[in-house]
Each structure stands twice: as structure tokens, then as C-alpha cells.
PDB file of C-alpha atoms in Angstrom:
ATOM      1  CA  UNK A   1      42.478 117.139 128.444  1.00 46.00           C
ATOM      2  CA  UNK A   2      45.430 117.257 130.796  1.00 46.00           C
ATOM      3  CA  UNK A   3      45.082 119.834 133.542  1.00 47.00           C
ATOM      4  CA  UNK A   4      48.661 121.009 133.082  1.00 48.00           C
ATOM      5  CA  UNK A   5      47.724 121.754 129.495  1.00 81.00           C
ATOM      6  CA  UNK A   6      44.694 123.699 130.754  1.00 85.00           C
ATOM      7  CA  UNK A   7      46.992 125.965 132.717  1.00 85.00           C
ATOM      8  CA  UNK A   8      49.126 126.421 129.609  1.00 88.00           C
ATOM      9  CA  UNK A   9      45.996 127.539 127.768  1.00 91.00           C
ATOM     10  CA  UNK A  10      44.963 129.881 130.582  1.00 91.00           C
ATOM     11  CA  UNK A  11      48.495 131.176 131.081  1.00 91.00           C
ATOM     12  CA  UNK A  12      48.146 133.456 128.070  1.00 95.00           C
ATOM     13  CA  UNK A  13      46.759 136.915 128.977  1.00 96.00           C
ATOM     14  CA  UNK A  14      44.922 137.257 125.662  1.00 97.00           C
ATOM     15  CA  UNK A  15      43.048 133.997 126.201  1.00 97.00           C
ATOM     16  CA  UNK A  16      42.228 134.952 129.785  1.00 96.00           C
ATOM     17  CA  UNK A  17      40.834 138.266 128.535  1.00 97.00           C
ATOM     18  CA  UNK A  18      38.748 136.497 125.915  1.00 98.00           C
ATOM     19  CA  UNK A  19      37.275 134.259 128.615  1.00 97.00           C
ATOM     20  CA  UNK A  20      36.523 137.348 130.716  1.00 96.00           C
ATOM     21  CA  UNK A  21      34.650 138.846 127.773  1.00 97.00           C
ATOM     22  CA  UNK A  22      32.754 135.619 127.182  1.00 97.00           C
ATOM     23  CA  UNK A  23      31.855 135.310 130.866  1.00 95.00           C
ATOM     24  CA  UNK A  24      29.439 138.212 130.329  1.00 93.00           C
ATOM     25  CA  UNK A  25      27.540 136.108 127.796  1.00 95.00           C
ATOM     26  CA  UNK A  26      27.702 135.008 124.210  1.00 96.00           C
ATOM     27  CA  UNK A  27      29.743 137.335 121.974  1.00 96.00           C
ATOM     28  CA  UNK A  28      30.256 137.550 118.238  1.00 96.00           C
ATOM     29  CA  UNK A  29      33.754 136.836 117.031  1.00 95.00           C
ATOM     30  CA  UNK A  30      33.801 140.399 115.685  1.00 96.00           C
ATOM     31  CA  UNK A  31      33.013 141.905 119.085  1.00 97.00           C
ATOM     32  CA  UNK A  32      35.676 139.803 120.793  1.00 97.00           C
ATOM     33  CA  UNK A  33      38.192 140.646 118.076  1.00 97.00           C
ATOM     34  CA  UNK A  34      37.488 144.374 118.347  1.00 97.00           C
ATOM     35  CA  UNK A  35      38.166 144.476 122.094  1.00 97.00           C
ATOM     36  CA  UNK A  36      41.228 142.220 121.981  1.00 97.00           C
ATOM     37  CA  UNK A  37      42.774 144.057 119.028  1.00 97.00           C
ATOM     38  CA  UNK A  38      42.293 147.374 120.820  1.00 97.00           C
ATOM     39  CA  UNK A  39      43.668 146.153 124.163  1.00 97.00           C
ATOM     40  CA  UNK A  40      46.538 143.974 122.915  1.00 97.00           C
ATOM     41  CA  UNK A  41      47.320 145.394 119.494  1.00 97.00           C
ATOM     42  CA  UNK A  42      47.224 142.021 117.749  1.00 97.00           C
ATOM     43  CA  UNK A  43      45.799 141.122 114.352  1.00 96.00           C
ATOM     44  CA  UNK A  44      42.417 139.584 113.628  1.00 95.00           C
ATOM     45  CA  UNK A  45      44.040 136.272 112.571  1.00 96.00           C
ATOM     46  CA  UNK A  46      45.905 136.185 115.912  1.00 97.00           C
ATOM     47  CA  UNK A  47      42.626 136.685 117.817  1.00 97.00           C
ATOM     48  CA  UNK A  48      41.048 133.913 115.732  1.00 96.00           C
ATOM     49  CA  UNK A  49      43.940 131.642 116.673  1.00 96.00           C
ATOM     50  CA  UNK A  50      43.366 132.326 120.391  1.00 96.00           C
ATOM     51  CA  UNK A  51      39.644 131.611 119.971  1.00 97.00           C
ATOM     52  CA  UNK A  52      40.529 128.329 118.246  1.00 95.00           C
ATOM     53  CA  UNK A  53      42.863 127.304 121.088  1.00 95.00           C
ATOM     54  CA  UNK A  54      40.124 128.036 123.634  1.00 96.00           C
ATOM     55  CA  UNK A  55      37.574 126.111 121.582  1.00 94.00           C
ATOM     56  CA  UNK A  56      39.807 123.089 120.958  1.00 92.00           C
ATOM     57  CA  UNK A  57      40.708 122.829 124.639  1.00 92.00           C
ATOM     58  CA  UNK A  58      37.190 122.960 126.052  1.00 92.00           C
ATOM     59  CA  UNK A  59      37.106 126.556 127.292  1.00 96.00           C
ATOM     60  CA  UNK A  60      34.898 128.081 124.581  1.00 97.00           C
ATOM     61  CA  UNK A  61      32.231 126.896 122.202  1.00 96.00           C
ATOM     62  CA  UNK A  62      31.030 128.434 118.958  1.00 96.00           C
ATOM     63  CA  UNK A  63      27.778 128.352 117.065  1.00 96.00           C
ATOM     64  CA  UNK A  64      26.916 129.727 113.680  1.00 95.00           C
ATOM     65  CA  UNK A  65      24.097 132.193 113.256  1.00 94.00           C
ATOM     66  CA  UNK A  66      23.930 133.013 109.588  1.00 94.00           C
ATOM     67  CA  UNK A  67      27.339 134.408 108.682  1.00 94.00           C
ATOM     68  CA  UNK A  68      28.174 135.292 112.282  1.00 94.00           C
ATOM     69  CA  UNK A  69      30.058 133.103 114.730  1.00 95.00           C
ATOM     70  CA  UNK A  70      28.928 133.398 118.336  1.00 97.00           C
ATOM     71  CA  UNK A  71      31.331 132.348 121.083  1.00 98.00           C
ATOM     72  CA  UNK A  72      30.479 131.444 124.661  1.00 97.00           C
ATOM     73  CA  UNK A  73      32.274 129.949 127.649  1.00 96.00           C
ATOM     74  CA  UNK A  74      32.338 126.169 127.674  1.00 95.00           C
ATOM     75  CA  UNK A  75      32.653 125.169 131.296  1.00 90.00           C
ATOM     76  CA  UNK A  76      34.247 121.768 130.575  1.00 88.00           C
ATOM     77  CA  UNK A  77      37.815 123.070 130.739  1.00 87.00           C
ATOM     78  CA  UNK A  78      37.046 125.234 133.752  1.00 89.00           C
ATOM     79  CA  UNK A  79      35.484 122.293 135.600  1.00 88.00           C
ATOM     80  CA  UNK A  80      38.642 120.257 135.063  1.00 85.00           C
ATOM     81  CA  UNK A  81      40.783 123.078 136.431  1.00 86.00           C
ATOM     82  CA  UNK A  82      38.412 123.441 139.380  1.00 87.00           C
ATOM     83  CA  UNK A  83      38.689 119.724 140.145  1.00 85.00           C
ATOM     84  CA  UNK A  84      42.478 119.942 140.095  1.00 84.00           C
ATOM     85  CA  UNK A  85      42.440 123.001 142.359  1.00 83.00           C
ATOM     86  CA  UNK A  86      40.136 121.228 144.817  1.00 85.00           C
ATOM     87  CA  UNK A  87      43.078 119.526 146.538  1.00 84.00           C
ATOM     88  CA  UNK A  88      44.497 122.977 147.372  1.00 83.00           C
ATOM     89  CA  UNK A  89      41.314 124.687 148.618  1.00 79.00           C
ATOM     90  CA  UNK A  90      42.168 123.824 152.214  1.00 78.00           C
ATOM     91  CA  UNK A  91      45.001 126.344 152.011  1.00 79.00           C
ATOM     92  CA  UNK A  92      42.660 129.278 151.464  1.00 74.00           C
ATOM     93  CA  UNK A  93      39.122 128.227 152.394  1.00 69.00           C
ATOM     94  CA  UNK A  94      39.777 128.613 156.134  1.00 71.00           C
ATOM     95  CA  UNK A  95      41.102 132.114 155.556  1.00 68.00           C
ATOM     96  CA  UNK A  96      38.051 133.006 153.483  1.00 70.00           C
ATOM     97  CA  UNK A  97      35.744 131.610 156.167  1.00 74.00           C
ATOM     98  CA  UNK A  98      37.528 133.716 158.794  1.00 75.00           C
ATOM     99  CA  UNK A  99      37.219 136.792 156.576  1.00 74.00           C
ATOM    100  CA  UNK A 100      33.483 136.169 156.155  1.00 78.00           C
ATOM    101  CA  UNK A 101      33.133 135.897 159.942  1.00 84.00           C
ATOM    102  CA  UNK A 102      34.998 139.176 160.493  1.00 82.00           C
ATOM    103  CA  UNK A 103      32.937 140.960 157.856  1.00 84.00           C
ATOM    104  CA  UNK A 104      29.710 139.733 159.462  1.00 87.00           C
ATOM    105  CA  UNK A 105      30.973 140.797 162.896  1.00 86.00           C
ATOM    106  CA  UNK A 106      31.855 144.275 161.628  1.00 86.00           C
ATOM    107  CA  UNK A 107      28.480 144.633 159.927  1.00 89.00           C
ATOM    108  CA  UNK A 108      26.688 143.566 163.110  1.00 88.00           C
ATOM    109  CA  UNK A 109      28.726 146.034 165.215  1.00 87.00           C
ATOM    110  CA  UNK A 110      27.963 148.909 162.820  1.00 88.00           C
ATOM    111  CA  UNK A 111      24.261 148.042 162.894  1.00 88.00           C
ATOM    112  CA  UNK A 112      24.263 147.997 166.725  1.00 86.00           C
ATOM    113  CA  UNK A 113      26.034 151.380 166.866  1.00 85.00           C
ATOM    114  CA  UNK A 114      23.520 152.884 164.455  1.00 85.00           C
ATOM    115  CA  UNK A 115      20.628 151.537 166.535  1.00 87.00           C
ATOM    116  CA  UNK A 116      22.124 153.099 169.692  1.00 87.00           C
ATOM    117  CA  UNK A 117      22.405 156.548 168.129  1.00 80.00           C
TER     118      UNK A 117
END
């Protein structure tokens, strides 16, 4: 899969929302459809189409359980995006490290103040 294509897949807010729902664990297609239809006002066939796009591009997997279809995140597509983003991490990782340091410093200072009181 081309990474540019991955961003095309993830560029759609409905597909991003579906992945958010699936990140909480395996979901039936009915449960996913119910939430997405309510939030986006789209039809069941449209939700099915989004699930198919996610599945065909390595972001979701499906398994049959009787008559139900259970969807889950497939990390293959996400790993490819993560690998592509790796070249850009230097632009924000230093800032995140500095933030972590400041948070730890503030926590330590609050603890010391509480101990002095």
C-alpha cells in the first residue's frame, strides 16, 4: 500500500471515526453502523462502503461469527503510516520531551510545597 493512499483513506472523517470506535475493541458491523449513522447521518450501505475501504487498505479486519460480522483494527496500515511519519518525529519529539520535563518539574515542586506545609 502506498502511504499517500493511506492518508487518503484516513483523510475521511467517517473512516477516522470508525477507527476510533474500533480502537476500543472488536465491534459488530451493526454497532459501528448505528453510531456512524447517528453521528454523520449516512445510510447503512454508505457505512458498509467505508468499512470495506478500511478493510481493503489494511486498517480494519473482519471475522464472521455466525451471521454477525465483527470488525477490529488491523495495525498494518497504521504501521505503514507510522513508518512514514518517523522521518518527521524530530520536529515534535524534542518539544514533547521538554513538556515531559516541565510536567515532572511542576509535580516535584508541588510535592515539595505540600511536604513543607
